[in-house]
Amino acid sequence: MTAGTKNHPQAWYTVALGIGLTQRAYGGTAVGRWNAIREINSSDSAATGDALIVGNGTSDTARSNALRVSYSGDVYMLKAAQSSGADYAEFIKPWADDNPNNKDRVGYFVTIRNGLMCKANAGDYIAGITSGNP
């Protein structure tokens, strides 16, 4: 399947959405623009190669990939992954008991009860694990 222009899905059950994309992996998906082309056996139904490619090239002669995810589970990116730095700590009120003895509670499985953080018990929904460096 293809949507966009100048796309070339070259294997069974392959998707290319964007411009100038080539996807040769069986059942793979390419999105974006002008992805770098990898040589693989396009008829291999064992799903080798890249399951997902995000192209960020600028033309047919300047192809590049911003992101690739292989069927083996490896992830390749041009740059390091970035995080907003936000986690549950910004949204959860203090410990339900206010931690009166200032106990080190790093590494606890926690849940939320009445909007306050509590050490989780067996069967509780686990909201997260406390960290020493959130």
PDB file of N, CA and C in Angstrom, residues 50-134:
ATOM      1  N   ASP A  50      13.908  -4.085   8.522  1.00  0.00           N
ATOM      2  CA  ASP A  50      13.309  -3.041   9.350  1.00  0.00           C
ATOM      3  C   ASP A  50      11.791  -3.078   9.301  1.00  0.00           C
ATOM      4  N   ALA A  51      11.178  -3.201  10.458  1.00  0.00           N
ATOM      5  CA  ALA A  51       9.723  -3.178  10.558  1.00  0.00           C
ATOM      6  C   ALA A  51       9.191  -1.773  10.326  1.00  0.00           C
ATOM      7  N   LEU A  52       9.950  -0.757  10.794  1.00  0.00           N
ATOM      8  CA  LEU A  52       9.533   0.636  10.675  1.00  0.00           C
ATOM      9  C   LEU A  52      10.732   1.499  10.312  1.00  0.00           C
ATOM     10  N   ILE A  53      10.541   2.346   9.324  1.00  0.00           N
ATOM     11  CA  ILE A  53      11.562   3.312   8.928  1.00  0.00           C
ATOM     12  C   ILE A  53      10.906   4.686   8.882  1.00  0.00           C
ATOM     13  N   VAL A  54      11.572   5.681   9.483  1.00  0.00           N
ATOM     14  CA  VAL A  54      11.137   7.072   9.361  1.00  0.00           C
ATOM     15  C   VAL A  54      12.237   7.788   8.578  1.00  0.00           C
ATOM     16  N   GLY A  55      11.920   8.103   7.332  1.00  0.00           N
ATOM     17  CA  GLY A  55      12.889   8.775   6.484  1.00  0.00           C
ATOM     18  C   GLY A  55      12.907  10.273   6.734  1.00  0.00           C
ATOM     19  N   ASN A  56      14.118  10.858   6.647  1.00  0.00           N
ATOM     20  CA  ASN A  56      14.214  12.311   6.786  1.00  0.00           C
ATOM     21  C   ASN A  56      15.173  12.897   5.749  1.00  0.00           C
ATOM     22  N   GLY A  57      15.277  12.228   4.612  1.00  0.00           N
ATOM     23  CA  GLY A  57      16.120  12.741   3.539  1.00  0.00           C
ATOM     24  C   GLY A  57      15.498  13.949   2.873  1.00  0.00           C
ATOM     25  N   THR A  58      16.264  14.566   1.962  1.00  0.00           N
ATOM     26  CA  THR A  58      15.768  15.767   1.292  1.00  0.00           C
ATOM     27  C   THR A  58      15.548  15.583  -0.198  1.00  0.00           C
ATOM     28  N   SER A  59      16.075  14.496  -0.771  1.00  0.00           N
ATOM     29  CA  SER A  59      15.869  14.223  -2.194  1.00  0.00           C
ATOM     30  C   SER A  59      16.282  12.785  -2.493  1.00  0.00           C
ATOM     31  N   ASP A  60      16.088  12.373  -3.736  1.00  0.00           N
ATOM     32  CA  ASP A  60      16.458  11.021  -4.149  1.00  0.00           C
ATOM     33  C   ASP A  60      17.962  10.793  -4.020  1.00  0.00           C
ATOM     34  N   THR A  61      18.757  11.822  -4.113  1.00  0.00           N
ATOM     35  CA  THR A  61      20.212  11.691  -4.003  1.00  0.00           C
ATOM     36  C   THR A  61      20.739  12.047  -2.610  1.00  0.00           C
ATOM     37  N   ALA A  62      19.860  12.455  -1.710  1.00  0.00           N
ATOM     38  CA  ALA A  62      20.254  12.777  -0.327  1.00  0.00           C
ATOM     39  C   ALA A  62      19.304  12.063   0.630  1.00  0.00           C
ATOM     40  N   ARG A  63      19.383  10.721   0.652  1.00  0.00           N
ATOM     41  CA  ARG A  63      18.495   9.888   1.474  1.00  0.00           C
ATOM     42  C   ARG A  63      19.063   9.712   2.873  1.00  0.00           C
ATOM     43  N   SER A  64      18.174   9.645   3.863  1.00  0.00           N
ATOM     44  CA  SER A  64      18.596   9.484   5.250  1.00  0.00           C
ATOM     45  C   SER A  64      17.433   8.932   6.072  1.00  0.00           C
ATOM     46  N   ASN A  65      17.770   8.280   7.172  1.00  0.00           N
ATOM     47  CA  ASN A  65      16.757   7.782   8.092  1.00  0.00           C
ATOM     48  C   ASN A  65      16.902   8.464   9.445  1.00  0.00           C
ATOM     49  N   ALA A  66      15.802   8.973   9.974  1.00  0.00           N
ATOM     50  CA  ALA A  66      15.807   9.519  11.327  1.00  0.00           C
ATOM     51  C   ALA A  66      15.686   8.392  12.344  1.00  0.00           C
ATOM     52  N   LEU A  67      14.969   7.311  11.960  1.00  0.00           N
ATOM     53  CA  LEU A  67      14.675   6.227  12.888  1.00  0.00           C
ATOM     54  C   LEU A  67      14.458   4.933  12.116  1.00  0.00           C
ATOM     55  N   ARG A  68      14.990   3.828  12.667  1.00  0.00           N
ATOM     56  CA  ARG A  68      14.699   2.493  12.152  1.00  0.00           C
ATOM     57  C   ARG A  68      14.437   1.570  13.328  1.00  0.00           C
ATOM     58  N   VAL A  69      13.429   0.729  13.185  1.00  0.00           N
ATOM     59  CA  VAL A  69      13.141  -0.298  14.180  1.00  0.00           C
ATOM     60  C   VAL A  69      13.169  -1.632  13.449  1.00  0.00           C
ATOM     61  N   SER A  70      14.114  -2.501  13.817  1.00  0.00           N
ATOM     62  CA  SER A  70      14.265  -3.779  13.130  1.00  0.00           C
ATOM     63  C   SER A  70      13.300  -4.812  13.694  1.00  0.00           C
ATOM     64  N   TYR A  71      13.054  -5.845  12.911  1.00  0.00           N
ATOM     65  CA  TYR A  71      12.207  -6.933  13.390  1.00  0.00           C
ATOM     66  C   TYR A  71      12.846  -7.668  14.559  1.00  0.00           C
ATOM     67  N   SER A  72      14.141  -7.547  14.741  1.00  0.00           N
ATOM     68  CA  SER A  72      14.804  -8.194  15.880  1.00  0.00           C
ATOM     69  C   SER A  72      14.663  -7.367  17.157  1.00  0.00           C
ATOM     70  N   GLY A  73      14.077  -6.159  17.042  1.00  0.00           N
ATOM     71  CA  GLY A  73      13.834  -5.328  18.216  1.00  0.00           C
ATOM     72  C   GLY A  73      14.844  -4.228  18.434  1.00  0.00           C
ATOM     73  N   ASP A  74      15.834  -4.115  17.555  1.00  0.00           N
ATOM     74  CA  ASP A  74      16.819  -3.045  17.691  1.00  0.00           C
ATOM     75  C   ASP A  74      16.247  -1.734  17.174  1.00  0.00           C
ATOM     76  N   VAL A  75      16.615  -0.627  17.842  1.00  0.00           N
ATOM     77  CA  VAL A  75      16.168   0.700  17.440  1.00  0.00           C
ATOM     78  C   VAL A  75      17.404   1.527  17.108  1.00  0.00           C
ATOM     79  N   TYR A  76      17.388   2.173  15.953  1.00  0.00           N
ATOM     80  CA  TYR A  76      18.496   3.001  15.505  1.00  0.00           C
ATOM     81  C   TYR A  76      17.975   4.411  15.250  1.00  0.00           C
ATOM     82  N   MET A  77      18.677   5.418  15.792  1.00  0.00           N
ATOM     83  CA  MET A  77      18.258   6.807  15.623  1.00  0.00           C
ATOM     84  C   MET A  77      19.474   7.654  15.272  1.00  0.00           C
ATOM     85  N   LEU A  78      19.234   8.762  14.597  1.00  0.00           N
ATOM     86  CA  LEU A  78      20.323   9.672  14.284  1.00  0.00           C
ATOM     87  C   LEU A  78      20.872  10.363  15.526  1.00  0.00           C
ATOM     88  N   LYS A  79      20.007  10.628  16.472  1.00  0.00           N
ATOM     89  CA  LYS A  79      20.410  11.336  17.690  1.00  0.00           C
ATOM     90  C   LYS A  79      19.887  10.584  18.896  1.00  0.00           C
ATOM     91  N   ALA A  80      20.291  11.008  20.066  1.00  0.00           N
ATOM     92  CA  ALA A  80      19.848  10.374  21.305  1.00  0.00           C
ATOM     93  C   ALA A  80      18.364  10.640  21.533  1.00  0.00           C
ATOM     94  N   ALA A  81      17.706   9.726  22.210  1.00  0.00           N
ATOM     95  CA  ALA A  81      16.307   9.913  22.571  1.00  0.00           C
ATOM     96  C   ALA A  81      16.211  11.012  23.628  1.00  0.00           C
ATOM     97  N   GLN A  82      15.212  11.836  23.516  1.00  0.00           N
ATOM     98  CA  GLN A  82      15.011  12.948  24.451  1.00  0.00           C
ATOM     99  C   GLN A  82      13.743  12.717  25.245  1.00  0.00           C
ATOM    100  N   SER A  83      13.738  13.184  26.449  1.00  0.00           N
ATOM    101  CA  SER A  83      12.580  13.076  27.315  1.00  0.00           C
ATOM    102  C   SER A  83      12.227  14.464  27.829  1.00  0.00           C
ATOM    103  N   SER A  84      10.976  14.657  28.120  1.00  0.00           N
ATOM    104  CA  SER A  84      10.547  15.951  28.653  1.00  0.00           C
ATOM    105  C   SER A  84      11.015  16.137  30.095  1.00  0.00           C
ATOM    106  N   GLY A  85      11.430  15.055  30.726  1.00  0.00           N
ATOM    107  CA  GLY A  85      11.847  15.140  32.124  1.00  0.00           C
ATOM    108  C   GLY A  85      10.690  14.995  33.095  1.00  0.00           C
ATOM    109  N   ALA A  86       9.474  14.964  32.584  1.00  0.00           N
ATOM    110  CA  ALA A  86       8.309  14.837  33.464  1.00  0.00           C
ATOM    111  C   ALA A  86       8.051  13.367  33.759  1.00  0.00           C
ATOM    112  N   ASP A  87       7.633  13.090  34.951  1.00  0.00           N
ATOM    113  CA  ASP A  87       7.194  11.765  35.333  1.00  0.00           C
ATOM    114  C   ASP A  87       6.110  11.922  36.387  1.00  0.00           C
ATOM    115  N   TYR A  88       5.724  10.837  37.000  1.00  0.00           N
ATOM    116  CA  TYR A  88       4.653  10.908  37.991  1.00  0.00           C
ATOM    117  C   TYR A  88       4.987  11.835  39.145  1.00  0.00           C
ATOM    118  N   ALA A  89       6.258  12.010  39.443  1.00  0.00           N
ATOM    119  CA  ALA A  89       6.637  12.823  40.607  1.00  0.00           C
ATOM    120  C   ALA A  89       6.063  14.225  40.529  1.00  0.00           C
ATOM    121  N   GLU A  90       5.901  14.747  39.334  1.00  0.00           N
ATOM    122  CA  GLU A  90       5.364  16.096  39.187  1.00  0.00           C
ATOM    123  C   GLU A  90       3.853  16.149  39.437  1.00  0.00           C
ATOM    124  N   PHE A  91       3.209  14.984  39.447  1.00  0.00           N
ATOM    125  CA  PHE A  91       1.754  14.960  39.532  1.00  0.00           C
ATOM    126  C   PHE A  91       1.218  14.372  40.827  1.00  0.00           C
ATOM    127  N   ILE A  92       2.068  13.742  41.608  1.00  0.00           N
ATOM    128  CA  ILE A  92       1.615  13.051  42.802  1.00  0.00           C
ATOM    129  C   ILE A  92       1.930  13.882  44.044  1.00  0.00           C
ATOM    130  N   LYS A  93       0.977  13.925  44.927  1.00  0.00           N
ATOM    131  CA  LYS A  93       1.182  14.610  46.206  1.00  0.00           C
ATOM    132  C   LYS A  93       2.156  13.793  47.050  1.00  0.00           C
ATOM    133  N   PRO A  94       2.580  14.303  48.174  1.00  0.00           N
ATOM    134  CA  PRO A  94       3.548  13.595  49.021  1.00  0.00           C
ATOM    135  C   PRO A  94       3.013  12.265  49.542  1.00  0.00           C
ATOM    136  N   TRP A  95       3.886  11.575  50.249  1.00  0.00           N
ATOM    137  CA  TRP A  95       3.504  10.315  50.871  1.00  0.00           C
ATOM    138  C   TRP A  95       2.278  10.526  51.752  1.00  0.00           C
ATOM    139  N   ALA A  96       1.398   9.557  51.772  1.00  0.00           N
ATOM    140  CA  ALA A  96       0.166   9.654  52.554  1.00  0.00           C
ATOM    141  C   ALA A  96       0.466   9.875  54.035  1.00  0.00           C
ATOM    142  N   ASP A  97       1.561   9.269  54.529  1.00  0.00           N
ATOM    143  CA  ASP A  97       1.900   9.436  55.950  1.00  0.00           C
ATOM    144  C   ASP A  97       2.857  10.600  56.185  1.00  0.00           C
ATOM    145  N   ASP A  98       3.173  11.361  55.143  1.00  0.00           N
ATOM    146  CA  ASP A  98       4.078  12.515  55.203  1.00  0.00           C
ATOM    147  C   ASP A  98       5.520  12.137  55.535  1.00  0.00           C
ATOM    148  N   ASN A  99       5.815  10.821  55.578  1.00  0.00           N
ATOM    149  CA  ASN A  99       7.163  10.325  55.863  1.00  0.00           C
ATOM    150  C   ASN A  99       7.752  11.038  57.080  1.00  0.00           C
ATOM    151  N   PRO A 100       7.144  10.894  58.253  1.00  0.00           N
ATOM    152  CA  PRO A 100       7.541  11.673  59.430  1.00  0.00           C
ATOM    153  C   PRO A 100       8.984  11.440  59.893  1.00  0.00           C
ATOM    154  N   ASN A 101       9.542  10.253  59.646  1.00  0.00           N
ATOM    155  CA  ASN A 101      10.909   9.955  60.073  1.00  0.00           C
ATOM    156  C   ASN A 101      11.924  10.162  58.958  1.00  0.00           C
ATOM    157  N   ASN A 102      11.464  10.773  57.864  1.00  0.00           N
ATOM    158  CA  ASN A 102      12.339  11.061  56.718  1.00  0.00           C
ATOM    159  C   ASN A 102      13.072   9.805  56.241  1.00  0.00           C
ATOM    160  N   LYS A 103      12.353   8.700  56.183  1.00  0.00           N
ATOM    161  CA  LYS A 103      12.898   7.417  55.783  1.00  0.00           C
ATOM    162  C   LYS A 103      13.249   7.416  54.296  1.00  0.00           C
ATOM    163  N   ASP A 104      14.353   6.793  53.925  1.00  0.00           N
ATOM    164  CA  ASP A 104      14.738   6.640  52.516  1.00  0.00           C
ATOM    165  C   ASP A 104      13.804   5.614  51.890  1.00  0.00           C
ATOM    166  N   ARG A 105      12.980   6.049  50.947  1.00  0.00           N
ATOM    167  CA  ARG A 105      11.982   5.165  50.335  1.00  0.00           C
ATOM    168  C   ARG A 105      12.265   4.936  48.854  1.00  0.00           C
ATOM    169  N   VAL A 106      13.512   4.999  48.462  1.00  0.00           N
ATOM    170  CA  VAL A 106      13.902   4.743  47.079  1.00  0.00           C
ATOM    171  C   VAL A 106      13.721   3.259  46.768  1.00  0.00           C
ATOM    172  N   GLY A 107      13.121   2.978  45.618  1.00  0.00           N
ATOM    173  CA  GLY A 107      12.956   1.598  45.170  1.00  0.00           C
ATOM    174  C   GLY A 107      11.652   0.949  45.577  1.00  0.00           C
ATOM    175  N   TYR A 108      10.760   1.683  46.207  1.00  0.00           N
ATOM    176  CA  TYR A 108       9.467   1.128  46.602  1.00  0.00           C
ATOM    177  C   TYR A 108       8.510   1.084  45.412  1.00  0.00           C
ATOM    178  N   PHE A 109       7.744   0.009  45.324  1.00  0.00           N
ATOM    179  CA  PHE A 109       6.609  -0.022  44.410  1.00  0.00           C
ATOM    180  C   PHE A 109       5.516   0.794  45.090  1.00  0.00           C
ATOM    181  N   VAL A 110       4.914   1.719  44.342  1.00  0.00           N
ATOM    182  CA  VAL A 110       3.930   2.601  44.958  1.00  0.00           C
ATOM    183  C   VAL A 110       2.605   2.566  44.212  1.00  0.00           C
ATOM    184  N   THR A 111       1.571   2.935  44.937  1.00  0.00           N
ATOM    185  CA  THR A 111       0.237   3.086  44.383  1.00  0.00           C
ATOM    186  C   THR A 111      -0.296   4.437  44.861  1.00  0.00           C
ATOM    187  N   ILE A 112      -1.440   4.818  44.347  1.00  0.00           N
ATOM    188  CA  ILE A 112      -2.064   6.080  44.742  1.00  0.00           C
ATOM    189  C   ILE A 112      -3.383   5.761  45.441  1.00  0.00           C
ATOM    190  N   ARG A 113      -3.529   6.291  46.639  1.00  0.00           N
ATOM    191  CA  ARG A 113      -4.785   6.147  47.387  1.00  0.00           C
ATOM    192  C   ARG A 113      -5.244   7.531  47.802  1.00  0.00           C
ATOM    193  N   ASN A 114      -6.457   7.878  47.423  1.00  0.00           N
ATOM    194  CA  ASN A 114      -7.016   9.193  47.752  1.00  0.00           C
ATOM    195  C   ASN A 114      -6.087  10.326  47.320  1.00  0.00           C
ATOM    196  N   GLY A 115      -5.433  10.151  46.184  1.00  0.00           N
ATOM    197  CA  GLY A 115      -4.578  11.187  45.638  1.00  0.00           C
ATOM    198  C   GLY A 115      -3.198  11.289  46.274  1.00  0.00           C
ATOM    199  N   LEU A 116      -2.886  10.374  47.195  1.00  0.00           N
ATOM    200  CA  LEU A 116      -1.598  10.403  47.878  1.00  0.00           C
ATOM    201  C   LEU A 116      -0.816   9.118  47.605  1.00  0.00           C
ATOM    202  N   MET A 117       0.513   9.217  47.617  1.00  0.00           N
ATOM    203  CA  MET A 117       1.374   8.084  47.329  1.00  0.00           C
ATOM    204  C   MET A 117       1.510   7.194  48.551  1.00  0.00           C
ATOM    205  N   CYS A 118       1.376   5.880  48.313  1.00  0.00           N
ATOM    206  CA  CYS A 118       1.507   4.891  49.377  1.00  0.00           C
ATOM    207  C   CYS A 118       2.339   3.728  48.861  1.00  0.00           C
ATOM    208  N   LYS A 119       3.024   3.061  49.777  1.00  0.00           N
ATOM    209  CA  LYS A 119       3.730   1.832  49.418  1.00  0.00           C
ATOM    210  C   LYS A 119       2.680   0.811  48.997  1.00  0.00           C
ATOM    211  N   ALA A 120       2.924   0.165  47.840  1.00  0.00           N
ATOM    212  CA  ALA A 120       1.947  -0.777  47.297  1.00  0.00           C
ATOM    213  C   ALA A 120       1.967  -2.089  48.062  1.00  0.00           C
ATOM    214  N   ASN A 121       0.809  -2.695  48.137  1.00  0.00           N
ATOM    215  CA  ASN A 121       0.642  -4.020  48.722  1.00  0.00           C
ATOM    216  C   ASN A 121       0.322  -5.004  47.604  1.00  0.00           C
ATOM    217  N   ALA A 122       0.408  -6.279  47.896  1.00  0.00           N
ATOM    218  CA  ALA A 122       0.047  -7.303  46.916  1.00  0.00           C
ATOM    219  C   ALA A 122      -1.365  -7.039  46.408  1.00  0.00           C
ATOM    220  N   GLY A 123      -1.541  -7.067  45.114  1.00  0.00           N
ATOM    221  CA  GLY A 123      -2.847  -6.855  44.509  1.00  0.00           C
ATOM    222  C   GLY A 123      -3.154  -5.409  44.166  1.00  0.00           C
ATOM    223  N   ASP A 124      -2.357  -4.459  44.644  1.00  0.00           N
ATOM    224  CA  ASP A 124      -2.572  -3.044  44.326  1.00  0.00           C
ATOM    225  C   ASP A 124      -2.160  -2.747  42.883  1.00  0.00           C
ATOM    226  N   TYR A 125      -2.765  -1.726  42.312  1.00  0.00           N
ATOM    227  CA  TYR A 125      -2.307  -1.199  41.034  1.00  0.00           C
ATOM    228  C   TYR A 125      -0.970  -0.506  41.284  1.00  0.00           C
ATOM    229  N   ILE A 126       0.052  -0.869  40.514  1.00  0.00           N
ATOM    230  CA  ILE A 126       1.383  -0.264  40.674  1.00  0.00           C
ATOM    231  C   ILE A 126       1.457   0.982  39.808  1.00  0.00           C
ATOM    232  N   ALA A 127       1.564   2.148  40.451  1.00  0.00           N
ATOM    233  CA  ALA A 127       1.657   3.411  39.716  1.00  0.00           C
ATOM    234  C   ALA A 127       3.088   3.683  39.284  1.00  0.00           C
ATOM    235  N   GLY A 128       4.058   3.079  39.976  1.00  0.00           N
ATOM    236  CA  GLY A 128       5.450   3.290  39.633  1.00  0.00           C
ATOM    237  C   GLY A 128       6.363   2.786  40.719  1.00  0.00           C
ATOM    238  N   ILE A 129       7.645   3.138  40.558  1.00  0.00           N
ATOM    239  CA  ILE A 129       8.674   2.794  41.533  1.00  0.00           C
ATOM    240  C   ILE A 129       9.368   4.079  41.918  1.00  0.00           C
ATOM    241  N   THR A 130       9.565   4.299  43.195  1.00  0.00           N
ATOM    242  CA  THR A 130      10.209   5.536  43.629  1.00  0.00           C
ATOM    243  C   THR A 130      11.672   5.549  43.194  1.00  0.00           C
ATOM    244  N   SER A 131      12.162   6.740  42.905  1.00  0.00           N
ATOM    245  CA  SER A 131      13.511   6.898  42.377  1.00  0.00           C
ATOM    246  C   SER A 131      14.300   7.877  43.236  1.00  0.00           C
ATOM    247  N   GLY A 132      15.594   7.675  43.289  1.00  0.00           N
ATOM    248  CA  GLY A 132      16.458   8.615  43.992  1.00  0.00           C
ATOM    249  C   GLY A 132      16.820   9.804  43.131  1.00  0.00           C
ATOM    250  N   ASN A 133      16.552   9.700  41.818  1.00  0.00           N
ATOM    251  CA  ASN A 133      16.909  10.775  40.880  1.00  0.00           C
ATOM    252  C   ASN A 133      15.831  10.890  39.804  1.00  0.00           C
ATOM    253  N   PRO A 134      14.623  11.317  40.178  1.00  0.00           N
ATOM    254  CA  PRO A 134      13.522  11.366  39.207  1.00  0.00           C
ATOM    255  C   PRO A 134      13.747  12.413  38.122  1.00  0.00           C
TER     256      PRO A 134
END
